[in-house]
């Protein structure tokens, strides 16, 4: 595995399967009375967030803490970034504090790559979402969720998602989640179809390893999982569709449409959801929607990523429950 996690496209099938299998081990820890492992004791993980986040920031923090790392949370709001401090000087400050891993979310596509290749810091860099580019740990936790829901207890062969049909619907143009999922799911052998209004399909999508369809209703009945994307108003500088009502009618998911999906098929959403826009409350609150499960799976997946990037090369978990300082 590479030293940094910048793009889902950088992961080989073996890398991805190793992360997902390790996440499965980490998930078992969550079922123990003591959820902490001593694995990263003495290591420091910095969460560097220049863009808003609820799930990603909290779950990276929970993941690092469950591995006993020290965690420093930095959010650009309220920091010296408002005084004009650059990414470089911010990074050098973190380096002075001895960061072993830096988890970065930034509005500029490429910021994590810049950090990883600049030489400003020595630690591993993890992309927690950069502009409209990538969000690789989201794709990993999504694949983990699909494995668990679609394959269940028999998962772990490394070929679990082979031939599975995954449909991603909505604002693909502004979605780093879609881009990372297309790459990772393709690597894992799934067949991905994007469904979006023509105005929200990125230029160059023909190069992506997936199909594009404008006909939601013909794709849904053939899908094993349907991933709804949020309409990302904060990234829109023009009108991409006539009205919200029109968008939800043509590209949203409601109970009637969900009923046309195969019985085993799941509905996914990375969050945050715009209820009533891309997804109705009825669908969001149904048993088939995995949005909350995805958040829980995010902690195990991010534990696996931090563990593997910070040098873990043996089983993360000892066969007997680990005893941490706190539990002694
Ligand atoms: N939370 C995800 C992201 O930051 C998806 C979204 O915001 O719609 O990319
Ligand atoms: N899915 C996701 O990345 O959520 P946040 O933006 O809340 O972190």
CSV table of C-alpha atoms in Angstrom, one decimal, residues 51-52 171 174 176 230-237 272 274:
chain,number,residue,atom,x,y,z
A,51,UNK,CA,-14.4,22.6,4.9
A,52,UNK,CA,-17.4,21.8,7.0
A,171,UNK,CA,-25.2,15.7,-8.7
A,174,UNK,CA,-19.9,18.2,-7.9
A,176,UNK,CA,-16.1,13.6,-4.9
A,230,UNK,CA,-26.8,15.3,-2.4
A,231,UNK,CA,-27.4,18.3,-4.7
A,232,UNK,CA,-24.3,20.4,-3.7
A,233,UNK,CA,-25.7,24.0,-3.9
A,234,UNK,CA,-22.6,25.4,-2.2
A,235,UNK,CA,-20.6,24.4,-5.3
A,236,UNK,CA,-23.1,25.6,-7.9
A,237,UNK,CA,-22.6,29.0,-9.5
A,272,UNK,CA,-25.8,15.0,4.7
A,274,UNK,CA,-31.5,16.9,1.6
